[in-house]
Amino acid sequence: MYRAWADTGLLCALARRPVLLDKILDLYGASLVVTQAVAAEIRRLSGTSEAQRTPQTRLLCSGADTVVRYLNDGRIAECPLPTGSDTFDTFDKLDQVLRKLRGIDAAAAERAGRTTDAVASAHKHAGETHSIVCAARIVELGGKTVLLTNDGGAITVAESYGIPCKDLGQLLAELGCEADPMDAADLFNSFNEVTRTFATVPAYRQPTAASAFRCLKHGDTCRLCG
């Protein structure tokens, strides 16, 4: 079965416009899933009391409130880590992925003249680590999968294991290629709105115009939907 592994930031960003989340779920159906670690992150964010929600985290937590309802209703399934095998050691793979993600954090901190907290970094990347490991197992088994994330580090690590990735811009662009497509300008504006304060896409992947969300099908080809 095809699996699209969504991470915390991307889902919470989509949930700022629930109509977008609904449309993506209609498009992906049961193939859009989360790991139990991602579900736990989202529930933790949602559980943040109103008094503890800061101007910086309020929209993220509000998005998590919405996603939790989808999790509780079973519209987004929670999947456990894969069972290991002779050729796939789940816990070793978790360690490998986390080390790579932490290495990217450390390199970025060094460039910015900051220090990193190894414990905080490990906690921050739990959901991404589990998602990448789940996707890596599917790749090893010859199945089809994709990681849905806006995190540049997670994309780099996932691709090193042969895992295809889509960021929020690419995901929303698929809504412009439906039989009843959403307006490209509306999608572009929605993308800018929901990524303004968190879940930002790496600069090199940022859509710069509404044309990035417009189906370009001529005959039988489109760079978005094929």
PDB file of C-alpha atoms in Angstrom:
ATOM      1  CA  MET A   1       0.000   0.000   0.000  1.00  0.00           C
ATOM      2  CA  TYR A   2       1.192   3.511  -0.848  1.00  0.00           C
ATOM      3  CA  ARG A   3       1.987   5.576   2.264  1.00  0.00           C
ATOM      4  CA  ALA A   4       2.367   9.354   2.527  1.00  0.00           C
ATOM      5  CA  TRP A   5       4.007  10.147   5.875  1.00  0.00           C
ATOM      6  CA  ALA A   6       3.013  13.627   7.071  1.00  0.00           C
ATOM      7  CA  ASP A   7       5.030  15.489   9.695  1.00  0.00           C
ATOM      8  CA  THR A   8       3.824  17.740  12.495  1.00  0.00           C
ATOM      9  CA  GLY A   9       4.577  21.160  11.051  1.00  0.00           C
ATOM     10  CA  LEU A  10       3.050  20.451   7.653  1.00  0.00           C
ATOM     11  CA  LEU A  11      -0.195  19.094   9.109  1.00  0.00           C
ATOM     12  CA  CYS A  12      -0.546  21.943  11.607  1.00  0.00           C
ATOM     13  CA  ALA A  13       0.045  24.449   8.805  1.00  0.00           C
ATOM     14  CA  LEU A  14      -2.624  22.815   6.631  1.00  0.00           C
ATOM     15  CA  ALA A  15      -5.006  22.839   9.603  1.00  0.00           C
ATOM     16  CA  ARG A  16      -4.881  26.640   9.688  1.00  0.00           C
ATOM     17  CA  ARG A  17      -7.147  26.353   6.641  1.00  0.00           C
ATOM     18  CA  PRO A  18      -9.186  23.197   7.376  1.00  0.00           C
ATOM     19  CA  VAL A  19     -10.674  23.266   3.876  1.00  0.00           C
ATOM     20  CA  LEU A  20      -7.160  22.612   2.555  1.00  0.00           C
ATOM     21  CA  LEU A  21      -6.626  19.732   4.950  1.00  0.00           C
ATOM     22  CA  ASP A  22      -9.979  18.272   3.911  1.00  0.00           C
ATOM     23  CA  LYS A  23      -9.080  18.518   0.227  1.00  0.00           C
ATOM     24  CA  ILE A  24      -5.677  16.900   0.744  1.00  0.00           C
ATOM     25  CA  LEU A  25      -7.304  14.071   2.701  1.00  0.00           C
ATOM     26  CA  ASP A  26      -9.883  13.643  -0.049  1.00  0.00           C
ATOM     27  CA  LEU A  27      -7.014  13.416  -2.545  1.00  0.00           C
ATOM     28  CA  TYR A  28      -4.810  11.031  -0.535  1.00  0.00           C
ATOM     29  CA  GLY A  29      -7.433   9.102   1.397  1.00  0.00           C
ATOM     30  CA  ALA A  30      -6.154   6.414   3.752  1.00  0.00           C
ATOM     31  CA  SER A  31      -2.655   6.636   2.275  1.00  0.00           C
ATOM     32  CA  LEU A  32      -1.952   9.817   4.272  1.00  0.00           C
ATOM     33  CA  VAL A  33      -0.771   8.653   7.692  1.00  0.00           C
ATOM     34  CA  VAL A  34       1.396   9.702  10.628  1.00  0.00           C
ATOM     35  CA  THR A  35       3.740   7.810  12.882  1.00  0.00           C
ATOM     36  CA  GLN A  36       2.804   7.423  16.514  1.00  0.00           C
ATOM     37  CA  ALA A  37       5.651   9.823  17.339  1.00  0.00           C
ATOM     38  CA  VAL A  38       4.160  12.533  15.123  1.00  0.00           C
ATOM     39  CA  ALA A  39       0.707  11.961  16.639  1.00  0.00           C
ATOM     40  CA  ALA A  40       2.244  12.311  20.110  1.00  0.00           C
ATOM     41  CA  GLU A  41       3.909  15.612  19.115  1.00  0.00           C
ATOM     42  CA  ILE A  42       0.626  16.970  17.808  1.00  0.00           C
ATOM     43  CA  ARG A  43      -1.275  15.900  20.929  1.00  0.00           C
ATOM     44  CA  ARG A  44       1.398  17.496  23.118  1.00  0.00           C
ATOM     45  CA  LEU A  45       1.096  20.790  21.232  1.00  0.00           C
ATOM     46  CA  SER A  46      -2.682  20.674  21.476  1.00  0.00           C
ATOM     47  CA  GLY A  47      -2.415  19.989  25.199  1.00  0.00           C
ATOM     48  CA  THR A  48      -0.554  23.245  25.774  1.00  0.00           C
ATOM     49  CA  SER A  49      -2.742  25.356  28.029  1.00  0.00           C
ATOM     50  CA  GLU A  50      -4.020  28.694  26.771  1.00  0.00           C
ATOM     51  CA  ALA A  51      -1.892  30.491  29.347  1.00  0.00           C
ATOM     52  CA  GLN A  52       1.252  28.772  28.050  1.00  0.00           C
ATOM     53  CA  ARG A  53       0.589  29.547  24.401  1.00  0.00           C
ATOM     54  CA  THR A  54       2.838  32.403  23.338  1.00  0.00           C
ATOM     55  CA  PRO A  55       2.450  34.699  20.321  1.00  0.00           C
ATOM     56  CA  GLN A  56       5.109  32.519  18.638  1.00  0.00           C
ATOM     57  CA  THR A  57       3.379  29.185  19.327  1.00  0.00           C
ATOM     58  CA  ARG A  58      -0.319  30.100  19.369  1.00  0.00           C
ATOM     59  CA  LEU A  59      -1.020  29.378  15.693  1.00  0.00           C
ATOM     60  CA  LEU A  60       0.967  26.139  15.790  1.00  0.00           C
ATOM     61  CA  CYS A  61      -0.970  24.943  18.831  1.00  0.00           C
ATOM     62  CA  SER A  62      -4.261  26.022  17.273  1.00  0.00           C
ATOM     63  CA  GLY A  63      -3.435  23.996  14.183  1.00  0.00           C
ATOM     64  CA  ALA A  64      -2.629  21.029  16.423  1.00  0.00           C
ATOM     65  CA  ASP A  65      -6.069  21.355  18.063  1.00  0.00           C
ATOM     66  CA  THR A  66      -7.644  20.807  14.666  1.00  0.00           C
ATOM     67  CA  VAL A  67      -5.386  17.901  13.676  1.00  0.00           C
ATOM     68  CA  VAL A  68      -6.118  16.113  16.966  1.00  0.00           C
ATOM     69  CA  ARG A  69      -9.798  16.039  16.022  1.00  0.00           C
ATOM     70  CA  TYR A  70      -8.882  14.335  12.750  1.00  0.00           C
ATOM     71  CA  LEU A  71      -6.710  11.832  14.630  1.00  0.00           C
ATOM     72  CA  ASN A  72      -9.462  11.104  17.155  1.00  0.00           C
ATOM     73  CA  ASP A  73     -12.007  10.656  14.354  1.00  0.00           C
ATOM     74  CA  GLY A  74      -9.697   8.217  12.579  1.00  0.00           C
ATOM     75  CA  ARG A  75      -9.444  10.379   9.463  1.00  0.00           C
ATOM     76  CA  ILE A  76      -5.668  10.306   9.837  1.00  0.00           C
ATOM     77  CA  ALA A  77      -4.304   6.923  10.898  1.00  0.00           C
ATOM     78  CA  GLU A  78      -1.435   6.479  13.357  1.00  0.00           C
ATOM     79  CA  CYS A  79       1.132   3.845  12.361  1.00  0.00           C
ATOM     80  CA  PRO A  80       3.722   2.094  14.557  1.00  0.00           C
ATOM     81  CA  LEU A  81       7.392   1.722  13.718  1.00  0.00           C
ATOM     82  CA  PRO A  82       8.176  -1.120  11.315  1.00  0.00           C
ATOM     83  CA  THR A  83       9.173  -4.512  12.613  1.00  0.00           C
ATOM     84  CA  GLY A  84      12.863  -5.186  12.144  1.00  0.00           C
ATOM     85  CA  SER A  85      14.319  -7.953   9.995  1.00  0.00           C
ATOM     86  CA  ASP A  86      17.648  -9.537   9.156  1.00  0.00           C
ATOM     87  CA  THR A  87      18.330  -6.708   6.726  1.00  0.00           C
ATOM     88  CA  PHE A  88      16.570  -3.841   8.513  1.00  0.00           C
ATOM     89  CA  ASP A  89      17.395  -3.033  12.131  1.00  0.00           C
ATOM     90  CA  THR A  90      14.722  -0.529  13.152  1.00  0.00           C
ATOM     91  CA  PHE A  91      16.534   0.816  16.195  1.00  0.00           C
ATOM     92  CA  ASP A  92      19.853   1.090  14.381  1.00  0.00           C
ATOM     93  CA  LYS A  93      18.091   2.968  11.566  1.00  0.00           C
ATOM     94  CA  LEU A  94      16.476   5.327  14.093  1.00  0.00           C
ATOM     95  CA  ASP A  95      19.921   6.089  15.501  1.00  0.00           C
ATOM     96  CA  GLN A  96      21.367   6.648  12.013  1.00  0.00           C
ATOM     97  CA  VAL A  97      18.609   9.037  10.979  1.00  0.00           C
ATOM     98  CA  LEU A  98      18.664  10.990  14.235  1.00  0.00           C
ATOM     99  CA  ARG A  99      22.444  11.402  14.018  1.00  0.00           C
ATOM    100  CA  LYS A 100      22.111  12.798  10.504  1.00  0.00           C
ATOM    101  CA  LEU A 101      19.373  15.241  11.545  1.00  0.00           C
ATOM    102  CA  ARG A 102      21.340  16.363  14.584  1.00  0.00           C
ATOM    103  CA  GLY A 103      24.420  16.808  12.391  1.00  0.00           C
ATOM    104  CA  ILE A 104      22.491  19.143  10.129  1.00  0.00           C
ATOM    105  CA  ASP A 105      21.305  21.100  13.186  1.00  0.00           C
ATOM    106  CA  ALA A 106      24.852  21.353  14.533  1.00  0.00           C
ATOM    107  CA  ALA A 107      26.229  22.561  11.192  1.00  0.00           C
ATOM    108  CA  ALA A 108      23.531  25.223  10.915  1.00  0.00           C
ATOM    109  CA  ALA A 109      24.165  26.347  14.502  1.00  0.00           C
ATOM    110  CA  GLU A 110      27.894  26.567  13.860  1.00  0.00           C
ATOM    111  CA  ARG A 111      27.339  28.730  10.792  1.00  0.00           C
ATOM    112  CA  ALA A 112      25.119  31.019  12.869  1.00  0.00           C
ATOM    113  CA  GLY A 113      27.506  31.083  15.838  1.00  0.00           C
ATOM    114  CA  ARG A 114      25.042  29.294  18.119  1.00  0.00           C
ATOM    115  CA  THR A 115      25.330  26.206  20.320  1.00  0.00           C
ATOM    116  CA  THR A 116      23.016  23.204  20.152  1.00  0.00           C
ATOM    117  CA  ASP A 117      21.401  21.148  22.897  1.00  0.00           C
ATOM    118  CA  ALA A 118      21.678  17.454  21.933  1.00  0.00           C
ATOM    119  CA  VAL A 119      18.694  16.454  24.073  1.00  0.00           C
ATOM    120  CA  ALA A 120      16.484  19.217  22.686  1.00  0.00           C
ATOM    121  CA  SER A 121      17.574  18.351  19.145  1.00  0.00           C
ATOM    122  CA  ALA A 122      16.682  14.675  19.622  1.00  0.00           C
ATOM    123  CA  HIS A 123      13.266  15.609  21.032  1.00  0.00           C
ATOM    124  CA  LYS A 124      12.660  18.067  18.200  1.00  0.00           C
ATOM    125  CA  HIS A 125      13.358  15.457  15.537  1.00  0.00           C
ATOM    126  CA  ALA A 126      11.490  12.481  16.997  1.00  0.00           C
ATOM    127  CA  GLY A 127       8.578  12.695  14.577  1.00  0.00           C
ATOM    128  CA  GLU A 128      10.747  13.239  11.507  1.00  0.00           C
ATOM    129  CA  THR A 129      13.090  10.416  12.544  1.00  0.00           C
ATOM    130  CA  HIS A 130      10.248   7.912  12.919  1.00  0.00           C
ATOM    131  CA  SER A 131       8.637   9.036   9.645  1.00  0.00           C
ATOM    132  CA  ILE A 132      11.878   8.625   7.703  1.00  0.00           C
ATOM    133  CA  VAL A 133      12.505   5.167   9.197  1.00  0.00           C
ATOM    134  CA  CYS A 134       8.965   4.032   8.336  1.00  0.00           C
ATOM    135  CA  ALA A 135       9.370   5.309   4.780  1.00  0.00           C
ATOM    136  CA  ALA A 136      12.845   3.767   4.470  1.00  0.00           C
ATOM    137  CA  ARG A 137      11.424   0.346   5.328  1.00  0.00           C
ATOM    138  CA  ILE A 138       8.838   0.678   2.548  1.00  0.00           C
ATOM    139  CA  VAL A 139      11.568   1.680   0.084  1.00  0.00           C
ATOM    140  CA  GLU A 140      13.609  -1.358   1.098  1.00  0.00           C
ATOM    141  CA  LEU A 141      10.598  -3.594   0.479  1.00  0.00           C
ATOM    142  CA  GLY A 142      10.125  -2.096  -2.988  1.00  0.00           C
ATOM    143  CA  GLY A 143       6.929  -0.249  -2.096  1.00  0.00           C
ATOM    144  CA  LYS A 144       5.843   3.294  -2.893  1.00  0.00           C
ATOM    145  CA  THR A 145       5.993   6.041  -0.302  1.00  0.00           C
ATOM    146  CA  VAL A 146       6.597   9.764   0.168  1.00  0.00           C
ATOM    147  CA  LEU A 147       7.560  12.027   3.057  1.00  0.00           C
ATOM    148  CA  LEU A 148       5.424  15.154   3.424  1.00  0.00           C
ATOM    149  CA  THR A 149       7.520  17.785   5.173  1.00  0.00           C
ATOM    150  CA  ASN A 150       8.718  21.365   4.885  1.00  0.00           C
ATOM    151  CA  ASP A 151      11.887  20.716   6.878  1.00  0.00           C
ATOM    152  CA  GLY A 152      14.993  21.056   4.733  1.00  0.00           C
ATOM    153  CA  GLY A 153      17.071  18.797   6.970  1.00  0.00           C
ATOM    154  CA  ALA A 154      14.450  16.053   6.937  1.00  0.00           C
ATOM    155  CA  ILE A 155      14.230  16.299   3.142  1.00  0.00           C
ATOM    156  CA  THR A 156      18.010  15.963   2.805  1.00  0.00           C
ATOM    157  CA  VAL A 157      18.149  12.930   5.091  1.00  0.00           C
ATOM    158  CA  ALA A 158      15.087  11.264   3.567  1.00  0.00           C
ATOM    159  CA  GLU A 159      16.451  11.620   0.050  1.00  0.00           C
ATOM    160  CA  SER A 160      19.713   9.998   1.179  1.00  0.00           C
ATOM    161  CA  TYR A 161      17.629   6.843   1.771  1.00  0.00           C
ATOM    162  CA  GLY A 162      15.898   7.096  -1.599  1.00  0.00           C
ATOM    163  CA  ILE A 163      12.669   8.474  -0.112  1.00  0.00           C
ATOM    164  CA  PRO A 164      10.722  10.929  -2.316  1.00  0.00           C
ATOM    165  CA  CYS A 165       9.633  14.116  -0.543  1.00  0.00           C
ATOM    166  CA  LYS A 166       6.960  16.741  -1.052  1.00  0.00           C
ATOM    167  CA  ASP A 167       6.765  20.066   0.735  1.00  0.00           C
ATOM    168  CA  LEU A 168       3.549  21.967   1.356  1.00  0.00           C
ATOM    169  CA  GLY A 169       3.851  23.962  -1.856  1.00  0.00           C
ATOM    170  CA  GLN A 170       4.110  20.808  -3.952  1.00  0.00           C
ATOM    171  CA  LEU A 171       1.263  19.232  -2.026  1.00  0.00           C
ATOM    172  CA  LEU A 172      -1.062  22.190  -2.550  1.00  0.00           C
ATOM    173  CA  ALA A 173      -0.089  22.342  -6.215  1.00  0.00           C
ATOM    174  CA  GLU A 174      -1.733  18.950  -6.638  1.00  0.00           C
ATOM    175  CA  LEU A 175      -5.048  20.621  -5.809  1.00  0.00           C
ATOM    176  CA  GLY A 176      -4.599  22.729  -8.938  1.00  0.00           C
ATOM    177  CA  CYS A 177      -4.490  19.582 -11.063  1.00  0.00           C
ATOM    178  CA  GLU A 178      -7.748  18.003  -9.953  1.00  0.00           C
ATOM    179  CA  ALA A 179     -10.765  17.480 -12.216  1.00  0.00           C
ATOM    180  CA  ASP A 180     -12.247  20.485 -10.401  1.00  0.00           C
ATOM    181  CA  PRO A 181      -9.025  22.429  -9.725  1.00  0.00           C
ATOM    182  CA  MET A 182      -8.627  25.117  -7.097  1.00  0.00           C
ATOM    183  CA  ASP A 183      -7.629  28.522  -8.409  1.00  0.00           C
ATOM    184  CA  ALA A 184      -3.843  28.876  -8.653  1.00  0.00           C
ATOM    185  CA  ALA A 185      -3.835  32.367  -7.126  1.00  0.00           C
ATOM    186  CA  ASP A 186      -5.921  31.163  -4.182  1.00  0.00           C
ATOM    187  CA  LEU A 187      -3.509  28.277  -3.627  1.00  0.00           C
ATOM    188  CA  PHE A 188      -0.505  30.604  -3.766  1.00  0.00           C
ATOM    189  CA  ASN A 189      -2.122  32.987  -1.273  1.00  0.00           C
ATOM    190  CA  SER A 190      -3.094  30.078   0.984  1.00  0.00           C
ATOM    191  CA  PHE A 191       0.453  28.723   0.902  1.00  0.00           C
ATOM    192  CA  ASN A 192       1.886  32.099   1.941  1.00  0.00           C
ATOM    193  CA  GLU A 193      -0.705  32.474   4.695  1.00  0.00           C
ATOM    194  CA  VAL A 194      -0.251  29.081   6.356  1.00  0.00           C
ATOM    195  CA  THR A 195       3.570  29.126   6.225  1.00  0.00           C
ATOM    196  CA  ARG A 196       4.004  32.715   7.378  1.00  0.00           C
ATOM    197  CA  THR A 197       4.791  31.949  11.035  1.00  0.00           C
ATOM    198  CA  PHE A 198       5.920  28.290  11.062  1.00  0.00           C
ATOM    199  CA  ALA A 199       6.435  25.288   8.770  1.00  0.00           C
ATOM    200  CA  THR A 200       8.375  27.492   6.388  1.00  0.00           C
ATOM    201  CA  VAL A 201       9.692  25.881   3.215  1.00  0.00           C
ATOM    202  CA  PRO A 202      13.442  26.100   2.440  1.00  0.00           C
ATOM    203  CA  ALA A 203      14.231  29.118   0.273  1.00  0.00           C
ATOM    204  CA  TYR A 204      15.334  26.996  -2.687  1.00  0.00           C
ATOM    205  CA  ARG A 205      11.917  25.283  -2.734  1.00  0.00           C
ATOM    206  CA  GLN A 206       9.780  28.389  -2.224  1.00  0.00           C
ATOM    207  CA  PRO A 207       7.131  29.018  -4.910  1.00  0.00           C
ATOM    208  CA  THR A 208       7.445  32.601  -6.093  1.00  0.00           C
ATOM    209  CA  ALA A 209       4.262  33.021  -8.131  1.00  0.00           C
ATOM    210  CA  ALA A 210       0.780  31.624  -8.620  1.00  0.00           C
ATOM    211  CA  SER A 211       2.021  29.827 -11.743  1.00  0.00           C
ATOM    212  CA  ALA A 212       3.654  27.248  -9.437  1.00  0.00           C
ATOM    213  CA  PHE A 213       0.122  26.056  -8.582  1.00  0.00           C
ATOM    214  CA  ARG A 214      -1.358  26.058 -12.092  1.00  0.00           C
ATOM    215  CA  CYS A 215      -1.827  22.839 -14.032  1.00  0.00           C
ATOM    216  CA  LEU A 216       0.172  23.088 -17.234  1.00  0.00           C
ATOM    217  CA  LYS A 217      -1.306  20.113 -19.023  1.00  0.00           C
ATOM    218  CA  HIS A 218      -0.800  20.370 -22.754  1.00  0.00           C
ATOM    219  CA  GLY A 219      -1.831  17.169 -24.452  1.00  0.00           C
ATOM    220  CA  ASP A 220      -0.914  14.639 -21.761  1.00  0.00           C
ATOM    221  CA  THR A 221       1.949  16.293 -19.871  1.00  0.00           C
ATOM    222  CA  CYS A 222       2.140  18.583 -16.857  1.00  0.00           C
ATOM    223  CA  ARG A 223       5.164  19.145 -14.624  1.00  0.00           C
ATOM    224  CA  LEU A 224       2.848  18.908 -11.599  1.00  0.00           C
ATOM    225  CA  CYS A 225       0.580  15.989 -12.329  1.00  0.00           C
ATOM    226  CA  GLY A 226       2.282  14.288 -15.260  1.00  0.00           C
TER     227      GLY A 226
END
